[in-house]
Short mmCIF file of C-alpha atoms in Angstrom, two decimals:
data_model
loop_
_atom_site.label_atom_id
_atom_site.label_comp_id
_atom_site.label_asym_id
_atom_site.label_seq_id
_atom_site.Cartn_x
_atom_site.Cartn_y
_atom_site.Cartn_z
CA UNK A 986 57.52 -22.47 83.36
CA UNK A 987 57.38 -18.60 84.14
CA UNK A 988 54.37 -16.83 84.77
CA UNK A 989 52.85 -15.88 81.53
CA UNK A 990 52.09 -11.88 81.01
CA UNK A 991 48.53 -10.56 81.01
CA UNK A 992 46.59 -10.03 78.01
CA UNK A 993 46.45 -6.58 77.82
CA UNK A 994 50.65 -6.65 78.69
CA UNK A 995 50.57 -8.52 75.50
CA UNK A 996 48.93 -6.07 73.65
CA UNK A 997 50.92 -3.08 74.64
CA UNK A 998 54.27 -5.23 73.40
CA UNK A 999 52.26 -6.00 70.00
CA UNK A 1000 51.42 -2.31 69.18
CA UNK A 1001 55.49 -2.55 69.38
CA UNK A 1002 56.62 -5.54 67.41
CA UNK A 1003 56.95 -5.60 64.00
CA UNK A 1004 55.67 -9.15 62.43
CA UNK A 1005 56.85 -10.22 58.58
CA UNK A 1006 55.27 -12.70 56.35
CA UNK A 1007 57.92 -14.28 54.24
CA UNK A 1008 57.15 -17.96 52.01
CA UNK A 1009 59.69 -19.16 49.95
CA UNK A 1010 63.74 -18.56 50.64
CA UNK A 1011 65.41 -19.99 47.31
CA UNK A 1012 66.89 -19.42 44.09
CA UNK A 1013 63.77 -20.79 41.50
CA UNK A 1014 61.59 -18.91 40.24
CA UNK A 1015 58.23 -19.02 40.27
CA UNK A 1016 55.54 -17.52 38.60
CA UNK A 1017 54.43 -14.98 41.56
CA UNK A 1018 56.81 -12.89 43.75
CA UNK A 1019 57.15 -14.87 47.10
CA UNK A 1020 60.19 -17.09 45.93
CA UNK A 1021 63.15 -14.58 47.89
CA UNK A 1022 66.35 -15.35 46.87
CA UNK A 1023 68.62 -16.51 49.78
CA UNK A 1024 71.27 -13.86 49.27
CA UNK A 1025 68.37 -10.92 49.36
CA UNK A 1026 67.04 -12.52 52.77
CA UNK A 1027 70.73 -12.54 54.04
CA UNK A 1028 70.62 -8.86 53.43
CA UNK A 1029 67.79 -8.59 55.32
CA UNK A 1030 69.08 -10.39 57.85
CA UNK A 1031 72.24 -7.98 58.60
CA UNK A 1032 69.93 -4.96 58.37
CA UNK A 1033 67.82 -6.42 61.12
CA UNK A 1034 71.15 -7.07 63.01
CA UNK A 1035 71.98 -3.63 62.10
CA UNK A 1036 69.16 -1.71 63.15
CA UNK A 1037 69.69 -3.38 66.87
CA UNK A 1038 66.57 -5.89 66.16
CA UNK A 1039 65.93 -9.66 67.61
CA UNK A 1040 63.73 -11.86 66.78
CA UNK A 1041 60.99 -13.27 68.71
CA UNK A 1042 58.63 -15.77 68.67
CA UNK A 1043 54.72 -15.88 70.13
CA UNK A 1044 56.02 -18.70 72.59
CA UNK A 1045 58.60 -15.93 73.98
CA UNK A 1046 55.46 -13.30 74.44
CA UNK A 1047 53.42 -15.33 76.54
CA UNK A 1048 56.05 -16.74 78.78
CA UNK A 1049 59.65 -15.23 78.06
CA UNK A 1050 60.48 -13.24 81.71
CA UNK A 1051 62.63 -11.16 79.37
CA UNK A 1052 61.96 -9.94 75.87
CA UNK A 1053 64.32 -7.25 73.99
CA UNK A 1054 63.97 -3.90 73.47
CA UNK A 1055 64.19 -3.85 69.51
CA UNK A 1056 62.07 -7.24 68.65
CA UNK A 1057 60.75 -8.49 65.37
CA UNK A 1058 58.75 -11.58 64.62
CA UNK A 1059 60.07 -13.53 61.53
CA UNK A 1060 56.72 -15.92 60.05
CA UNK A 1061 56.70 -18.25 57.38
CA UNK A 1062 53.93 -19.30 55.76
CA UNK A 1063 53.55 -22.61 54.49
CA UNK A 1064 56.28 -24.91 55.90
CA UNK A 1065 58.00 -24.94 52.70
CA UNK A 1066 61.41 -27.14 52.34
CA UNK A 1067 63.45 -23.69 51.27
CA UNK A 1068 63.39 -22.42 54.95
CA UNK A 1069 64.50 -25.45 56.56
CA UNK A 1070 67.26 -25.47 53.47
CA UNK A 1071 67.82 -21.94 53.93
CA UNK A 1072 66.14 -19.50 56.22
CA UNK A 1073 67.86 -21.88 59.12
CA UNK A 1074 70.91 -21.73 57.84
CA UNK A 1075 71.40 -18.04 57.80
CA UNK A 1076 69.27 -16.78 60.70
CA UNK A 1077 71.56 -19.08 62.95
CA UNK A 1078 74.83 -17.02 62.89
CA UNK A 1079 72.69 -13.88 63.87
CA UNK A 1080 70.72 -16.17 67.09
CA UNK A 1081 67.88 -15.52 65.06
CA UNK A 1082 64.64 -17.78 65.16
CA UNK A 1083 61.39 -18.02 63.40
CA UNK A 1084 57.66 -18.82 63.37
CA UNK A 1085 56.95 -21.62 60.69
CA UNK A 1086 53.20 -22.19 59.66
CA UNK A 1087 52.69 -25.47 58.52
CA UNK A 1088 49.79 -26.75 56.18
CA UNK A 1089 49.34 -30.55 58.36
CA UNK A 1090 47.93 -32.54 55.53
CA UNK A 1091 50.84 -31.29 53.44
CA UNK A 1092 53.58 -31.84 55.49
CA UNK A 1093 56.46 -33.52 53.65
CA UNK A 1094 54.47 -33.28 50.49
CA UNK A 1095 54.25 -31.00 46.75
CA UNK A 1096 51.70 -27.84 47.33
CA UNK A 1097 49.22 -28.97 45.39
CA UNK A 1098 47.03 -26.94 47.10
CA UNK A 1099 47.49 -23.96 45.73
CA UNK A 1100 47.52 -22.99 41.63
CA UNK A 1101 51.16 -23.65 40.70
CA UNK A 1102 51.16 -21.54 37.62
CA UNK A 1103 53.57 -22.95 34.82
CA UNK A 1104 53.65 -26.05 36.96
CA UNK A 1105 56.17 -24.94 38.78
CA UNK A 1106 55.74 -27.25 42.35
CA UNK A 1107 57.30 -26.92 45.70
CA UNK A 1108 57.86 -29.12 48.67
CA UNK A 1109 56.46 -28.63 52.39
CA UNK A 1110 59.08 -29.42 55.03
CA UNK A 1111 58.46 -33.03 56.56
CA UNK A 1112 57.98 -33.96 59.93
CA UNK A 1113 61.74 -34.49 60.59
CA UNK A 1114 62.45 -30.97 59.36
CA UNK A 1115 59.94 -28.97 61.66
CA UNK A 1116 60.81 -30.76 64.35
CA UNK A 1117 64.41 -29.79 63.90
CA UNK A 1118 63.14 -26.31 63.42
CA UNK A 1119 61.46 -26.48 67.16
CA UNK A 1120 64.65 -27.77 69.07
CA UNK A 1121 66.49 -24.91 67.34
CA UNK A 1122 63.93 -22.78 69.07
CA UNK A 1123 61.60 -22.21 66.23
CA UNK A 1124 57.74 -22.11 66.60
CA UNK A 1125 56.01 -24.39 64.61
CA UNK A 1126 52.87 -22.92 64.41
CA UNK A 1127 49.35 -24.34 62.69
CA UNK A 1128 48.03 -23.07 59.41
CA UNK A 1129 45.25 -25.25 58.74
CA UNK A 1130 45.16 -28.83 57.48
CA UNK A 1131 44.46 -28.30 54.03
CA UNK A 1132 45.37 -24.18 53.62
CA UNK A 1133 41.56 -23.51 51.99
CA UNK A 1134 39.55 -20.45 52.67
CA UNK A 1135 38.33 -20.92 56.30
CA UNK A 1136 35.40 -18.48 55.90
CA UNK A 1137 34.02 -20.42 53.23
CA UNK A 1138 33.88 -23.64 55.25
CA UNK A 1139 30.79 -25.16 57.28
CA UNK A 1140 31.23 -25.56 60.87
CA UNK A 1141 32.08 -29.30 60.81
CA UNK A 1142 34.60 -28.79 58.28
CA UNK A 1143 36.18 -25.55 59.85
CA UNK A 1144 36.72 -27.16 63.11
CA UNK A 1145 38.35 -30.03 61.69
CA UNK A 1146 40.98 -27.62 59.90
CA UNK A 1147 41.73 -25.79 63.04
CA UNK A 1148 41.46 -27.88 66.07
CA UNK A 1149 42.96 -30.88 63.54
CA UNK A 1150 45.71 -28.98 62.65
CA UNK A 1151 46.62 -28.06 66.49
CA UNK A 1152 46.85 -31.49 67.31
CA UNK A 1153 49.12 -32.38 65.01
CA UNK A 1154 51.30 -29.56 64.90
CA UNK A 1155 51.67 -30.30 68.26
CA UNK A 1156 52.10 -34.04 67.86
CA UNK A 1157 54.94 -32.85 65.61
CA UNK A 1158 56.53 -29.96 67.68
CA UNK A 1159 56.24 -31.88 70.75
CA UNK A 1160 54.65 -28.49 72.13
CA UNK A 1161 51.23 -26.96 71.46
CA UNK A 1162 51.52 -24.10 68.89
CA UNK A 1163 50.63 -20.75 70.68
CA UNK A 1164 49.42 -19.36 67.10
CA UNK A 1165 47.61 -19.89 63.75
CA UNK A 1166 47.95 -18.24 60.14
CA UNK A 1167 44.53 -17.92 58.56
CA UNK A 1168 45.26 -19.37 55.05
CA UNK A 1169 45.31 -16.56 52.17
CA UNK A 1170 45.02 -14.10 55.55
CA UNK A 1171 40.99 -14.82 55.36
CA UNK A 1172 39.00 -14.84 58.21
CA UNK A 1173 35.57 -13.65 59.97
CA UNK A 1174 34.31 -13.53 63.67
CA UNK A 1175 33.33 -17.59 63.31
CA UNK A 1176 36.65 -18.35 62.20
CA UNK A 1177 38.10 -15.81 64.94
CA UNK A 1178 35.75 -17.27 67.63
CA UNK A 1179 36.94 -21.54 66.66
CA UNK A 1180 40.38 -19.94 66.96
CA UNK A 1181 40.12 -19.08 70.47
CA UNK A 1182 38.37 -21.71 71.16
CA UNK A 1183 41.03 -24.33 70.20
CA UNK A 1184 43.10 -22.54 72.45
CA UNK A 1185 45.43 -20.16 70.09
CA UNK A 1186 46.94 -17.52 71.91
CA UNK A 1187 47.31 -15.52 68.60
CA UNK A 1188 46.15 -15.45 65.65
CA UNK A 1189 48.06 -13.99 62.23
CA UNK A 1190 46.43 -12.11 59.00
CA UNK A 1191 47.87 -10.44 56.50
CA UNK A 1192 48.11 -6.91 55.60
CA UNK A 1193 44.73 -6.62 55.48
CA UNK A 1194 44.41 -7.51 58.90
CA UNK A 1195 43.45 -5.23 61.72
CA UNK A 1196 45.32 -1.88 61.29
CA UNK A 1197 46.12 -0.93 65.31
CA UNK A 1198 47.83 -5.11 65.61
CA UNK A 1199 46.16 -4.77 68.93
CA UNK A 1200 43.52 -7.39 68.39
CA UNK A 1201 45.64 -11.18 69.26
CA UNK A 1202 43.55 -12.74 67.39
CA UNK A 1203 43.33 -10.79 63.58
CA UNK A 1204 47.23 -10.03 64.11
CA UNK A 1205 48.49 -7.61 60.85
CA UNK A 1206 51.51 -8.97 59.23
CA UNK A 1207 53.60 -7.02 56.81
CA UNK A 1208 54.70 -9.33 53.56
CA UNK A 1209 58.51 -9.50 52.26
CA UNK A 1210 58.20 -9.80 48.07
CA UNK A 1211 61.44 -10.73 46.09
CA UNK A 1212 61.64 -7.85 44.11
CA UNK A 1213 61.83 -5.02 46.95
CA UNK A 1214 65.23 -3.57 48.30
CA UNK A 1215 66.09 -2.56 51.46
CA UNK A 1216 64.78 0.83 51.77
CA UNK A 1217 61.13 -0.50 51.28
CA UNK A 1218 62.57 -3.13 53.95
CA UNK A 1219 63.27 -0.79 56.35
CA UNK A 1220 59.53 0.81 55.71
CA UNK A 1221 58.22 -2.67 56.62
CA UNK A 1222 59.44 -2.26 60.41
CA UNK A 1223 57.74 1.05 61.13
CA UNK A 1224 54.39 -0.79 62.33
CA UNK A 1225 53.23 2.31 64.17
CA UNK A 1226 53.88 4.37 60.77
CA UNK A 1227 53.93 2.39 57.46
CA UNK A 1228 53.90 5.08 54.86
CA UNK A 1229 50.27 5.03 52.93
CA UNK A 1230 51.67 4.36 49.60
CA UNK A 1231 53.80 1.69 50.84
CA UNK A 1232 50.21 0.01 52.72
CA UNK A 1233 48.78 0.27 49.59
CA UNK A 1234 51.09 -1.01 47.24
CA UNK A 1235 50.54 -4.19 49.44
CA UNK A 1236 47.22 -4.04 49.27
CA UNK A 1237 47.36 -4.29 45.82
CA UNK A 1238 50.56 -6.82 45.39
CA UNK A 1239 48.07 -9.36 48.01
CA UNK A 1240 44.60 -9.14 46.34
CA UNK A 1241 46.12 -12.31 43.66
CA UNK A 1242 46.08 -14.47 46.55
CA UNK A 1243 42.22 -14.83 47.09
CA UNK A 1244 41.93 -16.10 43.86
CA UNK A 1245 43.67 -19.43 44.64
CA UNK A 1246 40.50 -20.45 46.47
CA UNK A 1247 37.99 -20.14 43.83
CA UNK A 1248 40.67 -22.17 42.32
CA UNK A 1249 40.87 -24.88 44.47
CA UNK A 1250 36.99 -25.09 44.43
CA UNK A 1251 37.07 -25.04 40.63
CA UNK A 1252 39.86 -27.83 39.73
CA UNK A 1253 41.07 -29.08 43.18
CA UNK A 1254 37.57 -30.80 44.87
CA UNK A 1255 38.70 -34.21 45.12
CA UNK A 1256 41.87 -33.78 46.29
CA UNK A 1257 40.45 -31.78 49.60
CA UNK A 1258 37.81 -34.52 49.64
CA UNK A 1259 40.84 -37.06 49.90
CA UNK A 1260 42.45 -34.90 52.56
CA UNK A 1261 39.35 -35.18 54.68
CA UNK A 1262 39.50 -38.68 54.60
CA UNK A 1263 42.81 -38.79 56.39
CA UNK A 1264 43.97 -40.21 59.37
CA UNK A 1265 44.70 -37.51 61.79
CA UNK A 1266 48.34 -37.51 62.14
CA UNK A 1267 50.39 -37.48 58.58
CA UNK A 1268 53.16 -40.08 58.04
CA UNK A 1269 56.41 -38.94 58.21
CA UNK A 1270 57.38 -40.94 54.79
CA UNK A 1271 55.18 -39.46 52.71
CA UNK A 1272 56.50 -39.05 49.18
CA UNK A 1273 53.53 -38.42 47.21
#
């Protein structure tokens, strides 16, 4: 393995790199505005190509001797089935490669974690599929074991979702995930702190997230919604300058997203208290 950079190398590099937040690549809809429809993302895809961009993943900043000039970090939140189905698809005739966050107790399961408004459900990638995703040179990275609020957890229950998750992302992977997604893009210096600790190089928010992207651990990420074109894509890239009505427009389009927890503590208790009954690695012919 090559000598991986220093820290504050890495942080010069990150002040550079843009990093999007994507979810779902396919055609159904959905009641929300994360569903992108594959031929939008192939757009995407060929202005990226376009504008001189490759993508990178967190595995290529620590140790890749090389990195490009133009580089962009592709994330997906959730491990959902659509971006083995999809995203893979299309980002191979470009070389392009991803980070993939995957929720471990949902892995080839329905998200029944989250709210599913007009009970519209959709399927996590399995074990089979993310581990396809990591010889193709994807990171498979950890986003919790159960995707709930990690701010609002105690500290037994908190280190279970993060250092749990690591294991088995890596049991999956076959390689230890070099970074973690804070579920809804929530987090506080204890969660920050259990992080490091479980040795995550990185760390990933969302747009909310600290605004110079120098900090590895409360990295800002820039979210892709279905409904925008390509000009607003193209505002998405300038990390150094994102115009201020574009930053808040996403402010605004993200704050939905923190109601799904007081959801799940409302309506969806005993299925988390199931979850943390688990063994620690999730079968691979799950069907539930």
């Amino acid at each position: 393995m090559s000598k991986r950079r220093h820290r504050d190398s890495i942080r010069a590099l990150l002040a550079k790199i843009p990093i999007l937040t994507y979810h779902k690549i396919e055609n159904r809809r959905e009641v929300g505005i994360n569903a992108l429809p594959p031929e939008h993302f192939q757009a995407q895809l060929a202005c990226l190509q376009e504008l001189g961009y490759t993508t990178i993943t967190f595995h290529d900043l620590l140790d890749s001797p090389e990195l490009p000039e133009k580089a962009v970090i592709l994330t997906f939140d959730d491990g959902y089935a659509s971006v083995y189905e999809h995203a893979l698809p299309l980002m191979q005739p470009y070389g392009f490669r991803g980070v993939v966050y995957a929720v471990g107790r949902f892995i080839g399961r329905w998200n029944d974690w989250d709210a599913n408004l007009g009970g519209i459900r959709f399927r996590h990638m399995d074990r089979r599929q993310l581990r396809e995703l990591a010889d193709a040179g994807w990171e498979v990275g950890a986003h919790s074991l159960t995707h709930r609020a990690l701010s609002w957890l105690d500290e037994t229950s908190l280190h279970r979702e993060i250092f749990g998750s690591r294991d088995l992302l890596a049991d999956v992977a076959g390689r230890m995930p070099a970074s973690f997604a804070y579920p809804f893009g929530m987090h506080h210096l204890r969660v920050r702190e259990m992080v490091k600790a479980a040795g995550f190089a990185f760390a990933c928010g969302g747009i909310n997230s600290a605004a110079e992207a120098v900090d590895p651990l409360q990295l800002r990420r820039v979210p892709v919604y279905q409904f925008e074109g390509l000009s607003a894509y193209r505002k998405k890239l300038r990390i150094a300058g994102l115009p201020r009505l574009e930053y808040l427009k996403l402010r605004i389009l993200s704050w939905p997203a923190v109601l799904t927890p007081l959801y799940q503590k409302r309506f969806r208790r005993e299925l988390f208290l199931e979850m943390e009954g688990m063994p620690g690695v999730y079968s691979n012919n799950s069907n539930d």
